[in-house]
Amino acid sequence: MDADDKGDSNWEDLGLRAYDEAVARLAGFRPRAGQRAMVQEVARALASGELGETPQEPVRAVAVVQAGTGVGKSAAYLTAGTAIAKARKTRLVISTSTIALQSQLLEKDLPAIAAASPVPLSFALAKGRGRYVCKDKLLRHALIETASQDLLDLGDEPAQPPSSAELQLRAQRVSFYRALVDATGAGWDGDRDSLPSPPAPEDWIPVAAERHTCTVKACPQFDDCAYYRARRKLADVDVIVTNHDLLLASMNARVLPDLSGCLLVVDEAHHLPKKAVDQFAASMDLSRLRWLDKAPKALQGVATELELPLPEGLDASARELRGALHELARLIMDNFRAELQGASGIRRLVEVEVQELLGEPLRQVAAHTATLMKAANGFATELKARMREQPGSTRLTALYASLGAFVPPLSAALETAEGLLAEGDAARRTAKWCSCETEGSFITLKLHACPILPGDLLRQHLWPRVRAAVLTSATLTSCGSFQFFLREAGLSGDPGVRTAAVPSPFDYAAQGAIVVRQTKASPKDLAAFNAEVAALLAQDIAQLQGGGLALFTSRRHLQQAHDALDESLRERVLVQGARPRGALVAEHARRVRAGQASVIMGLASFGEGLDLPGDLCRQLWITKLPFGSPDDPVSEARAEYVQASGGNAFSDLVVPETGVRLLQWTGRGIRTETDTARITIFDRRLTEQPYGRRILAGLPPYPVEVVPAG
């Protein structure tokens, strides 16, 4: 789209007209003042941003819109967004955080909007490579003998001959791969999610499509490649739905269309900063190193096949790398064993420990991984050239795949070592720690390095590529302000950003109340507080009619509250994890509709995205203010950075994060305009402490009742 071909006001008006037409065309779709106000914000941003090539710095327009529960934000951005995208001859990219919202958009909302659209409207889901099968790998794995040891198997099985049980497991795996080959012949599209039942990760990973092993057009299976077939489909649709992980991954790979030429909507945008941190986190495994024994053999095999000399010192580099990784493991266990064997299995590393204790082996890791990667990349370049000369060569593609299999662990080791070795301000902006997990008799020891400032990452990598965007969620403000989200999202002070808070249509004063249930025990006196809350909760459950939801900040407290119930009351309770989430919610609904009392007890993941309208949630209990874990190394590093920069970590980080989380949790109470709910919060700090009152001020305008301790 040429930036000179503009019509901002016309496009903005078009977005509003599209919404009004959808309201008129769709049965049961009635206009809402808040929804129309959101449409205006969406239309203004998507119409104003300049797309494509520009003779000077392009105009950027980003709308940050908090839409309260019940506004109907997806209908607002879909009606305006699809119409403006069509008019601007571009595409609309929608990114979500959860599969549930993706499903809602693709199965419900977009079909409805398409039905009401006066012009054809097509849409598709963009997934990462790993969701698709690599047919070339699949065929090779389906044809191997069950007793053979495949070059691409990088696991850590013992070196001795396989046992009969292991041979049987391999035979079952080969049988599974052959069944997948048969399925492709019977019309299976190669999408993992379209299989009748999800395969086990250990079965799927060896045959999943993956960037480092992909030879693209040189692959003999390219024309029938499931991933590229899906990519070609994306090129022809008007609306692409994806997730935040893939959106951020596309910054360094051409997975999605060029964002500078598209309109972008980021729904569930409050998750974007955390996803950005995760995207740039790095870790190296110090325990599972069998892949490192295979790397020199693979390189030697490629060199022999290509009749090229093997670079000097590769065997030595592999040995030295293994030695450095073993030395890191020894140093960590010798110095931090007791802490790693604690409940969290995590030990934060301070800078002097990284540089003085671990510095030398880390520098060796960085040097030797760089040497091995340079050799692998050199051979990969030569293989690509040969494949262009010999298209369809299965031998060359197999060799390329054997090289690519070693790139992820080598890259992970290099990135982690470089992150850990960062000094000065870069070190202060990086969390560094080690972790230990035990599975049976096997111990997995890892080193980690993770950037702590998501705003910096997004400001550097994402926003320069984006020209017209909408970020929306029901929870973008904290304690009544957008400032925390803008800072976390890298948008603070951005002149192209406009914020708007669209209130919920719900009458909170009439539909519900927040009850602050005070306790005798302080929330800081964990044992006494948990026991007192468990007893109070048991009293409420005994009197419950209809459905309820109790949210806990720890598994231990949830279990303690469940154990405190009489046997007759336990029959009313469904505990998160006892069965799949969908099955648990379905059983809860069945009980309530049968006139029974039913309570779901859940943790933080049930505080968001769980929809329990009407009688399914007449009572919502929040057992404690949902502060983040104090042991999280990223949070600790962030707090130190804020303090060192002259800020107040508790006020600037902890309180805003807790405010967002509590706003999400209280949002489980009222889901429709006819719902009623009583929200009980067992934490007197909400009204007694200044920071609690600050958090409370950011919640919907419920009437607040304080019940003194009995």
XYZ file of C-alpha atoms in Angstrom:
710
model
C 0.000 0.000 0.000
C 1.559 3.297 -1.063
C 1.512 5.897 1.678
C 0.487 8.557 -0.856
C -2.804 6.737 -1.454
C -4.488 8.025 1.679
C -8.015 8.792 2.731
C -7.904 8.885 6.503
C -11.275 10.478 7.200
C -13.048 8.384 4.569
C -11.556 5.183 5.941
C -12.473 6.194 9.485
C -16.058 6.886 8.425
C -16.077 3.553 6.593
C -15.231 1.743 9.824
C -18.161 3.357 11.606
C -20.526 2.600 8.714
C -19.395 -1.025 8.672
C -20.259 -1.316 12.352
C -23.684 0.267 11.871
C -24.389 -2.054 8.934
C -23.365 -5.105 10.963
C -25.717 -4.045 13.747
C -28.533 -3.791 11.197
C -27.752 -7.074 9.433
C -26.917 -9.460 12.274
C -29.774 -10.996 14.217
C -29.400 -10.422 17.950
C -26.641 -7.841 17.459
C -27.788 -4.655 19.158
C -25.880 -1.371 19.306
C -24.001 -0.482 22.480
C -22.724 2.991 23.223
C -19.414 1.695 24.564
C -18.908 -0.606 21.608
C -19.481 2.224 19.131
C -17.042 4.408 21.078
C -14.465 1.646 20.720
C -15.172 1.383 16.990
C -14.311 5.071 16.674
C -10.941 4.543 18.385
C -10.198 1.475 16.263
C -11.188 3.199 13.030
C -9.128 6.298 13.800
C -5.952 4.297 14.415
C -6.314 1.865 11.526
C -7.159 4.685 9.126
C -4.365 7.033 10.211
C -1.203 4.947 10.176
C 0.796 5.221 6.931
C 1.565 1.845 5.357
C 4.327 0.721 3.041
C 7.084 2.867 1.556
C 7.062 6.519 2.608
C 9.260 9.416 1.442
C 9.824 10.445 5.050
C 9.237 9.112 8.558
C 5.825 7.389 8.396
C 2.921 8.460 10.554
C 2.228 5.806 13.197
C -1.104 5.398 14.949
C -1.572 3.045 17.893
C -4.817 2.914 19.872
C -4.588 1.399 23.357
C -8.184 0.622 24.288
C -9.333 -0.889 27.546
C -12.782 -2.313 26.922
C -14.616 -3.379 30.045
C -16.263 -6.774 30.231
C -19.409 -6.845 28.119
C -18.361 -4.137 25.654
C -17.923 -6.687 22.878
C -14.446 -5.667 21.792
C -13.995 -8.355 19.122
C -17.082 -7.181 17.222
C -15.804 -3.602 17.452
C -12.365 -4.244 15.991
C -13.564 -6.841 13.479
C -16.265 -4.697 11.887
C -14.080 -1.605 11.578
C -10.835 -3.475 10.947
C -12.048 -5.705 8.123
C -13.764 -2.839 6.319
C -10.725 -0.538 6.538
C -8.334 -3.334 5.539
C -10.427 -4.002 2.436
C -10.510 -0.312 1.558
C -6.754 0.044 2.054
C -6.119 -3.114 0.007
C -4.207 -4.773 2.814
C -4.739 -7.406 5.442
C -5.828 -7.396 9.051
C -3.599 -9.380 11.445
C -5.164 -10.268 14.803
C -2.981 -11.601 17.604
C -4.352 -13.248 20.753
C -2.808 -14.845 23.811
C -5.168 -17.783 24.304
C -6.418 -20.611 22.132
C -9.908 -19.987 23.526
C -10.072 -16.507 21.987
C -8.605 -17.759 18.707
C -11.350 -20.374 18.567
C -14.007 -17.772 19.315
C -12.751 -15.513 16.528
C -12.450 -18.264 13.920
C -15.537 -20.300 14.757
C -17.999 -17.612 15.831
C -17.079 -13.956 15.389
C -15.415 -13.915 11.966
C -18.063 -16.145 10.318
C -20.726 -13.773 11.657
C -18.912 -10.680 10.396
C -18.309 -12.373 7.025
C -22.006 -13.190 6.750
C -22.887 -9.538 7.342
C -20.193 -8.161 5.032
C -21.352 -6.828 1.644
C -18.084 -8.108 0.109
C -16.425 -11.535 0.453
C -14.275 -11.893 3.560
C -11.773 -14.715 4.039
C -9.759 -15.614 7.120
C -7.301 -18.234 8.385
C -5.240 -19.176 11.413
C -1.454 -18.766 11.293
C 0.456 -21.336 13.325
C 4.102 -21.982 13.983
C 6.046 -24.587 12.041
C 6.010 -26.997 14.946
C 2.273 -27.586 14.572
C 2.828 -29.151 11.130
C 4.462 -32.410 10.126
C 7.607 -32.421 7.999
C 6.769 -35.028 5.379
C 10.416 -35.595 4.513
C 11.270 -36.401 8.139
C 8.114 -38.461 8.500
C 8.953 -40.670 5.545
C 12.494 -41.248 6.783
C 11.352 -42.077 10.324
C 8.623 -44.367 9.044
C 11.156 -46.372 7.020
C 13.911 -46.837 9.618
C 14.440 -50.206 11.240
C 13.155 -50.336 14.798
C 16.568 -51.345 16.145
C 18.468 -48.583 14.365
C 19.706 -45.438 16.043
C 18.639 -42.448 14.021
C 21.163 -39.627 13.612
C 18.554 -37.010 14.458
C 17.597 -38.640 17.760
C 19.304 -36.324 20.237
C 17.916 -37.876 23.395
C 19.960 -39.204 26.291
C 19.249 -42.931 26.252
C 22.071 -45.140 27.520
C 24.802 -46.097 25.039
C 24.427 -49.859 25.692
C 22.333 -52.013 23.319
C 18.613 -51.268 23.633
C 16.532 -53.459 25.913
C 13.501 -55.363 24.686
C 11.265 -52.688 26.220
C 13.151 -49.957 24.329
C 12.926 -51.932 21.100
C 9.198 -52.307 21.644
C 8.848 -48.563 22.235
C 10.750 -47.830 19.008
C 8.569 -50.289 17.137
C 5.453 -48.529 18.446
C 6.881 -45.186 17.387
C 7.664 -46.400 13.874
C 4.154 -47.838 13.702
C 2.811 -44.418 14.671
C 4.842 -42.731 11.929
C 3.640 -45.229 9.352
C 0.059 -44.547 10.437
C 0.694 -40.822 9.853
C 2.030 -41.604 6.373
C -1.193 -43.522 5.674
C -3.203 -40.601 7.058
C -1.538 -38.152 4.645
C -2.573 -40.430 1.789
C -6.129 -40.451 3.140
C -6.373 -36.653 3.191
C -4.817 -35.577 6.496
C -3.558 -32.012 6.052
C -0.426 -32.461 8.173
C -1.720 -30.234 10.975
C -1.084 -31.725 14.413
C -4.265 -30.143 15.735
C -6.455 -31.940 13.205
C -5.406 -35.413 14.382
C -8.127 -37.348 16.246
C -6.045 -37.252 19.434
C -2.930 -35.193 20.224
C 0.304 -37.185 19.839
C 2.793 -37.411 22.687
C 5.513 -34.740 22.417
C 8.272 -37.360 22.253
C 6.545 -38.896 19.216
C 5.723 -35.631 17.459
C 8.928 -33.609 17.887
C 11.116 -35.846 15.657
C 8.788 -35.316 12.669
C 7.672 -31.721 13.289
C 8.485 -29.042 10.728
C 11.351 -26.920 11.979
C 13.235 -23.963 10.519
C 16.786 -25.194 11.030
C 16.202 -28.486 9.212
C 14.044 -27.077 6.405
C 15.496 -26.939 2.886
C 12.414 -25.104 1.501
C 12.153 -25.504 -2.293
C 15.083 -27.935 -2.409
C 13.083 -30.443 -0.389
C 11.624 -33.255 -2.514
C 8.373 -32.900 -0.526
C 8.094 -29.104 -0.877
C 5.093 -29.138 -3.215
C 3.212 -31.250 -0.682
C 4.568 -29.541 2.446
C 1.846 -28.999 5.058
C 3.500 -25.885 6.495
C 4.093 -24.135 3.183
C 0.649 -25.132 1.969
C -0.742 -23.304 5.011
C 1.587 -20.359 4.319
C 0.321 -20.129 0.734
C -3.232 -20.082 2.042
C -2.381 -17.145 4.308
C -1.245 -15.150 1.280
C -4.790 -15.166 -0.087
C -6.894 -14.302 2.965
C -8.151 -10.966 4.248
C -7.764 -11.678 7.972
C -4.951 -13.620 9.654
C -5.463 -14.768 13.241
C -2.317 -15.675 15.160
C -0.901 -15.630 18.690
C 1.512 -13.343 20.503
C 4.326 -15.896 20.396
C 4.194 -16.163 16.611
C 3.747 -12.406 16.229
C 6.954 -11.823 18.171
C 8.788 -14.697 16.484
C 7.985 -13.132 13.117
C 10.250 -10.214 14.035
C 13.211 -12.386 13.042
C 11.571 -14.716 10.519
C 9.125 -14.163 7.684
C 6.268 -16.067 9.281
C 3.643 -13.329 8.916
C 3.231 -10.610 6.298
C 5.370 -7.495 6.697
C 3.669 -5.650 9.547
C 4.574 -2.274 8.053
C 2.049 -2.989 5.313
C -0.732 -4.496 7.458
C -3.266 -3.411 10.032
C -2.618 -5.019 13.415
C -4.943 -5.792 16.334
C -3.415 -7.182 19.528
C -6.195 -8.606 21.697
C -5.470 -9.783 25.250
C -2.705 -7.192 24.990
C -1.936 -7.257 28.708
C -0.015 -10.495 28.003
C 2.242 -8.950 25.344
C 5.050 -7.688 27.665
C 5.445 -11.087 29.358
C 5.454 -12.819 25.967
C 8.200 -10.458 24.799
C 10.395 -11.374 27.760
C 9.789 -15.086 27.132
C 10.691 -14.650 23.454
C 14.170 -13.362 24.315
C 14.870 -15.643 27.282
C 17.696 -18.156 26.812
C 18.661 -21.328 28.654
C 21.265 -24.069 28.244
C 20.904 -27.639 29.438
C 23.955 -28.867 31.357
C 22.649 -32.422 31.755
C 21.481 -33.809 28.415
C 24.570 -33.645 26.229
C 24.364 -36.710 24.024
C 23.691 -34.449 21.038
C 27.180 -33.031 21.523
C 28.750 -36.456 20.986
C 26.914 -36.724 17.673
C 27.769 -33.263 16.353
C 31.367 -34.016 15.215
C 30.225 -37.264 13.586
C 27.491 -35.416 11.725
C 29.920 -32.741 10.543
C 32.419 -35.404 9.472
C 29.672 -37.245 7.582
C 28.661 -34.103 5.709
C 32.287 -33.229 4.900
C 32.900 -36.720 3.531
C 29.713 -36.683 1.468
C 30.540 -33.285 0.002
C 34.212 -34.195 -0.435
C 35.244 -31.140 1.529
C 37.938 -30.821 4.186
C 36.770 -30.814 7.770
C 37.832 -27.597 9.541
C 40.631 -28.246 12.000
C 39.874 -28.541 15.666
C 36.181 -29.476 15.512
C 36.608 -32.645 17.554
C 38.643 -30.672 20.078
C 35.999 -27.911 20.199
C 33.262 -30.462 20.851
C 35.333 -32.068 23.625
C 36.201 -28.696 25.141
C 32.565 -27.603 24.955
C 31.427 -30.750 26.729
C 34.148 -30.214 29.345
C 33.085 -26.598 29.902
C 29.433 -27.624 30.302
C 30.430 -30.331 32.778
C 32.557 -27.816 34.674
C 29.621 -25.408 34.902
C 27.443 -28.209 36.266
C 30.106 -29.151 38.828
C 30.600 -25.571 39.997
C 26.866 -25.004 40.343
C 26.253 -28.193 42.321
C 29.331 -27.697 44.517
C 28.293 -24.151 45.434
C 24.494 -24.065 45.252
C 23.327 -27.653 45.794
C 21.384 -26.957 48.995
C 19.423 -24.070 47.499
C 18.721 -25.930 44.243
C 17.325 -28.843 46.191
C 14.837 -26.536 47.900
C 11.185 -26.191 47.017
C 11.661 -23.885 44.038
C 14.713 -25.594 42.549
C 16.017 -22.149 41.540
C 19.114 -20.209 42.575
C 19.509 -16.620 41.451
C 23.064 -15.753 40.390
C 24.575 -12.444 41.456
C 27.022 -10.741 39.136
C 30.186 -11.553 41.061
C 29.279 -15.261 40.983
C 28.708 -15.193 37.243
C 31.912 -13.356 36.384
C 34.322 -14.851 38.926
C 32.972 -18.339 39.602
C 31.447 -19.247 36.233
C 33.106 -16.747 33.915
C 35.907 -18.904 32.491
C 33.812 -21.954 31.538
C 31.123 -19.624 30.148
C 33.698 -17.953 27.915
C 34.795 -21.393 26.734
C 31.180 -22.307 25.966
C 30.752 -19.125 23.920
C 33.994 -19.701 21.983
C 33.472 -23.369 21.193
C 29.781 -23.085 20.263
C 30.729 -20.259 17.892
C 33.364 -22.519 16.289
C 30.940 -25.405 15.816
C 28.193 -23.145 14.501
C 30.549 -21.527 12.015
C 31.437 -24.963 10.628
C 27.805 -26.056 10.516
C 26.752 -22.836 8.766
C 29.550 -23.208 6.225
C 28.469 -26.742 5.346
C 24.811 -25.640 5.264
C 25.650 -22.946 2.703
C 27.447 -25.503 0.529
C 24.568 -27.969 0.864
C 22.074 -25.312 -0.267
C 24.211 -24.653 -3.348
C 24.386 -28.371 -4.153
C 20.632 -28.753 -3.635
C 19.983 -26.004 -6.166
C 22.085 -28.001 -8.618
C 20.438 -31.312 -7.672
C 16.817 -30.462 -6.791
C 14.910 -33.258 -5.120
C 17.984 -35.038 -3.734
C 16.817 -36.930 -0.663
C 20.403 -37.547 0.424
C 21.306 -33.859 0.444
C 18.123 -32.889 2.313
C 18.832 -35.594 4.906
C 22.342 -34.220 5.403
C 20.993 -30.691 5.752
C 18.484 -31.902 8.337
C 21.264 -33.669 10.276
C 23.152 -30.372 10.507
C 20.064 -28.360 11.394
C 19.273 -30.656 14.301
C 22.336 -29.326 16.166
C 21.650 -25.626 15.604
C 19.012 -25.152 18.373
C 21.128 -26.568 21.244
C 24.226 -24.769 19.972
C 22.316 -21.486 19.597
C 20.781 -21.895 23.043
C 24.200 -22.451 24.620
C 25.723 -19.478 22.804
C 22.846 -17.083 23.564
C 22.756 -18.133 27.223
C 26.514 -17.793 27.656
C 26.502 -14.344 26.040
C 23.555 -13.253 28.196
C 25.236 -14.460 31.367
C 28.537 -12.813 30.455
C 26.878 -9.426 29.835
C 28.385 -6.731 32.054
C 27.588 -3.175 33.097
C 24.122 -1.842 32.290
C 23.388 -4.864 30.081
C 23.950 -7.110 33.112
C 21.633 -4.990 35.251
C 18.943 -5.457 32.588
C 19.357 -9.259 32.599
C 18.131 -11.849 35.097
C 20.605 -14.695 35.621
C 19.905 -17.936 37.448
C 20.304 -21.709 37.525
C 17.594 -24.319 38.004
C 17.403 -27.955 38.961
C 14.588 -30.421 38.233
C 14.469 -34.056 39.269
C 12.552 -36.657 37.296
C 13.018 -40.090 38.815
C 16.755 -40.576 39.144
C 17.622 -38.054 36.417
C 18.584 -34.492 37.351
C 18.200 -31.708 34.797
C 20.436 -28.749 35.517
C 20.098 -25.551 33.474
C 21.529 -22.044 33.269
C 19.282 -19.134 32.292
C 19.629 -15.552 31.070
C 16.587 -13.384 30.472
C 16.072 -9.682 29.690
C 13.921 -7.987 32.311
C 12.593 -4.884 30.521
C 9.887 -5.865 28.025
C 9.352 -2.256 27.025
C 12.897 -2.023 25.696
C 12.470 -5.229 23.685
C 9.168 -4.201 22.122
C 10.372 -0.668 21.442
C 13.425 -2.028 19.652
C 12.025 -5.014 17.791
C 8.274 -4.681 17.258
C 6.983 -1.125 17.184
C 9.337 0.203 14.457
C 7.673 -2.343 12.131
C 4.101 -1.389 13.053
C 2.294 1.565 11.469
C -1.408 1.112 12.349
C -2.403 -0.920 15.388
C -4.966 -1.442 18.127
C -4.043 -2.956 21.489
C -7.024 -3.994 23.553
C -8.008 -5.945 26.659
C -10.368 -5.662 29.592
C -7.336 -5.024 31.826
C -4.890 -2.468 30.459
C -5.123 -0.037 33.351
C -3.748 -0.670 36.812
C -4.937 1.299 39.794
C -6.906 3.420 37.322
C -3.986 4.400 35.059
C -2.610 3.237 31.685
C 0.922 4.266 32.623
C 2.128 0.884 33.880
C 0.977 -0.928 30.737
C 2.416 1.735 28.425
C 5.785 1.451 30.129
C 5.763 -2.353 30.044
C 4.663 -2.400 26.399
C 7.322 0.064 25.251
C 4.765 2.726 24.321
C 5.265 5.272 27.100
C 5.932 8.704 25.615
C 5.226 7.488 22.061
C 3.574 10.393 20.182
C 1.641 7.980 17.965
C -0.184 6.389 20.907
C -3.690 7.279 22.019
C -5.393 5.665 25.042
C -9.083 5.190 25.733
C -11.018 3.422 28.485
C -14.436 2.208 27.342
C -16.552 1.373 30.396
C -18.466 -1.847 30.790
C -22.224 -1.683 30.175
C -22.784 -3.584 33.416
C -24.457 -1.867 36.379
C -21.948 -2.958 38.984
C -23.717 -1.119 41.798
C -26.893 -3.112 41.202
C -25.416 -6.415 40.018
C -22.803 -7.150 42.643
C -20.663 -6.144 45.577
C -17.117 -6.496 46.820
C -16.961 -7.815 50.364
C -13.645 -7.363 52.152
C -13.715 -10.119 54.767
C -11.234 -9.208 57.485
C -9.337 -11.914 59.351
C -7.834 -12.017 62.803
C -4.594 -13.354 61.401
C -2.399 -11.152 59.254
C -1.951 -12.331 55.645
C 1.784 -12.318 56.425
C 1.237 -14.971 59.129
C 0.803 -17.601 56.467
C -0.129 -20.660 58.535
C -2.689 -18.900 60.738
C -4.114 -16.853 57.853
C -4.551 -19.857 55.561
C -6.259 -21.858 58.304
C -8.633 -18.998 59.154
C -9.555 -18.390 55.506
C -10.138 -22.116 54.989
C -12.584 -22.152 57.905
C -14.442 -19.042 56.692
C -14.621 -20.426 53.167
C -16.073 -23.693 54.478
C -18.844 -21.724 56.204
C -19.694 -19.927 52.951
C -19.689 -23.113 50.875
C -22.083 -24.736 53.374
C -24.580 -21.913 52.707
C -24.044 -21.680 48.941
C -26.873 -22.004 46.468
C -25.885 -22.267 42.820
C -22.317 -22.004 41.567
C -19.181 -20.477 42.997
C -15.508 -20.004 42.198
C -12.706 -19.844 44.776
C -9.332 -18.541 43.600
C -6.089 -19.239 45.458
C -2.570 -17.878 45.159
C -0.898 -21.202 46.040
C -1.536 -24.899 45.537
C -0.783 -25.496 49.232
C -3.513 -23.106 50.383
C -6.004 -24.612 47.935
C -5.279 -28.106 49.251
C -5.510 -26.925 52.852
C -8.904 -25.307 52.206
C -10.163 -28.446 50.466
C -8.956 -30.685 53.307
C -10.712 -28.449 55.867
C -14.125 -29.213 54.349
C -16.425 -31.839 55.799
C -16.899 -34.875 53.583
C -20.390 -33.704 52.585
C -19.035 -30.309 51.476
C -16.167 -31.852 49.503
C -18.775 -33.439 47.278
C -19.717 -29.915 46.160
C -16.153 -29.005 45.184
C -14.294 -29.497 41.899
C -10.531 -28.925 42.137
C -8.432 -27.609 39.272
C -6.231 -30.352 37.877
C -8.479 -33.221 38.918
C -9.770 -33.348 35.335
C -9.239 -31.309 32.137
C -10.452 -27.708 32.359
C -13.266 -28.158 29.841
C -14.518 -31.312 31.521
C -14.370 -29.680 34.952
C -16.382 -26.648 33.814
C -18.917 -28.914 32.063
C -19.431 -30.944 35.244
C -19.786 -27.718 37.254
C -22.460 -26.492 34.826
C -24.276 -29.845 34.934
C -24.464 -29.742 38.723
C -25.711 -26.154 38.873
C -28.353 -26.750 36.223
C -29.505 -29.780 38.207
C -30.132 -27.484 41.176
C -27.029 -28.518 43.110
C -24.437 -26.297 44.746
C -21.053 -26.517 43.043
C -17.740 -24.776 43.667
C -14.624 -24.727 41.513
C -11.390 -24.287 43.435
C -8.655 -22.960 41.158
C -5.325 -21.180 40.918
C -4.180 -18.136 38.936
C -4.893 -19.656 35.494
C -8.584 -19.889 36.460
C -8.575 -16.177 37.276
C -8.506 -15.312 33.574
C -10.423 -16.530 30.535
C -12.881 -18.596 32.598
C -16.462 -17.761 31.638
C -19.069 -18.740 34.253
C -22.160 -16.648 33.483
C -25.431 -16.566 35.404
C -25.924 -19.117 38.154
C -22.524 -20.687 37.450
C -20.824 -18.019 39.567
C -23.053 -16.395 42.148
C -20.175 -16.298 44.616
C -16.563 -15.481 43.865
C -13.984 -15.895 46.601
C -10.473 -14.450 46.292
C -8.514 -15.867 49.171
C -5.630 -13.389 49.086
C -4.319 -10.440 47.085
C -2.579 -12.043 44.085
C 0.955 -10.773 44.539
C 3.549 -12.392 42.285
C 6.014 -14.968 43.545
C 8.837 -13.314 45.527
C 11.220 -16.090 44.404
C 10.894 -15.418 40.684
C 14.392 -14.439 39.451
C 13.073 -12.122 36.728
C 10.893 -10.243 39.229
C 13.805 -9.981 41.652
C 16.087 -8.584 38.969
C 13.418 -6.121 37.843
C 12.932 -4.924 41.409
C 16.663 -4.381 41.852
C 16.864 -2.476 38.568
C 13.986 -0.168 39.535
C 15.501 0.505 42.962
C 18.925 1.208 41.455
C 17.312 3.596 38.968
C 15.795 5.661 41.767
C 12.337 4.127 41.746
C 10.360 2.146 44.290
C 10.025 -1.497 43.266
C 6.971 -2.183 45.412
C 5.063 0.909 44.327
C 6.224 0.948 40.695
C 6.131 -2.793 39.941
C 4.510 -4.999 42.561
C 1.397 -2.920 43.200
C 0.562 -2.267 39.511
C 1.106 -5.947 38.623
C -1.154 -7.008 41.486
C -3.758 -4.441 40.438
C -3.927 -5.892 36.929
C -4.157 -9.425 38.279
C -6.929 -8.584 40.754
C -8.861 -6.757 38.034
C -8.705 -9.963 35.980
C -9.769 -12.138 38.894
C -12.730 -9.976 39.882
C -13.788 -10.077 36.220
C -14.858 -13.708 36.707
C -17.822 -12.491 38.789
C -20.133 -10.705 36.343
C -20.099 -11.847 32.722
C -23.459 -10.592 31.361
C -25.868 -7.742 31.944
C -28.181 -10.004 33.946
C -25.579 -11.633 36.202
C -25.326 -10.977 39.920
C -22.303 -11.884 42.003
C -20.910 -11.352 45.464
C -17.106 -11.050 45.377
C -15.502 -11.846 48.718
C -11.831 -10.950 49.184
C -10.204 -12.345 52.332
C -7.480 -9.720 52.608
C -7.858 -6.762 54.933
C -4.896 -5.010 53.288
C -7.240 -4.026 50.458
C -8.887 -1.386 52.678
C -6.355 -0.925 55.484
C -3.180 -0.246 53.475
C -2.633 2.736 51.148
C -1.468 0.449 48.348
C -4.557 -1.725 48.887
C -6.843 1.272 48.537
C -4.918 2.219 45.395
C -5.603 -1.237 43.942
C -9.241 -1.105 45.036
C -9.706 2.237 43.255
C -8.798 0.553 39.971
C -11.531 -2.100 40.216
C -15.017 -1.718 38.691
C -17.342 0.538 40.720
C -18.829 -2.141 42.951
C -20.202 -1.110 46.312
C -17.648 -2.152 48.944
C -18.626 -3.775 52.219
C -16.122 -4.452 55.010
C -16.904 -7.366 57.333
C -14.821 -7.214 60.534
C -13.130 -10.341 61.844
C -15.486 -12.421 63.972
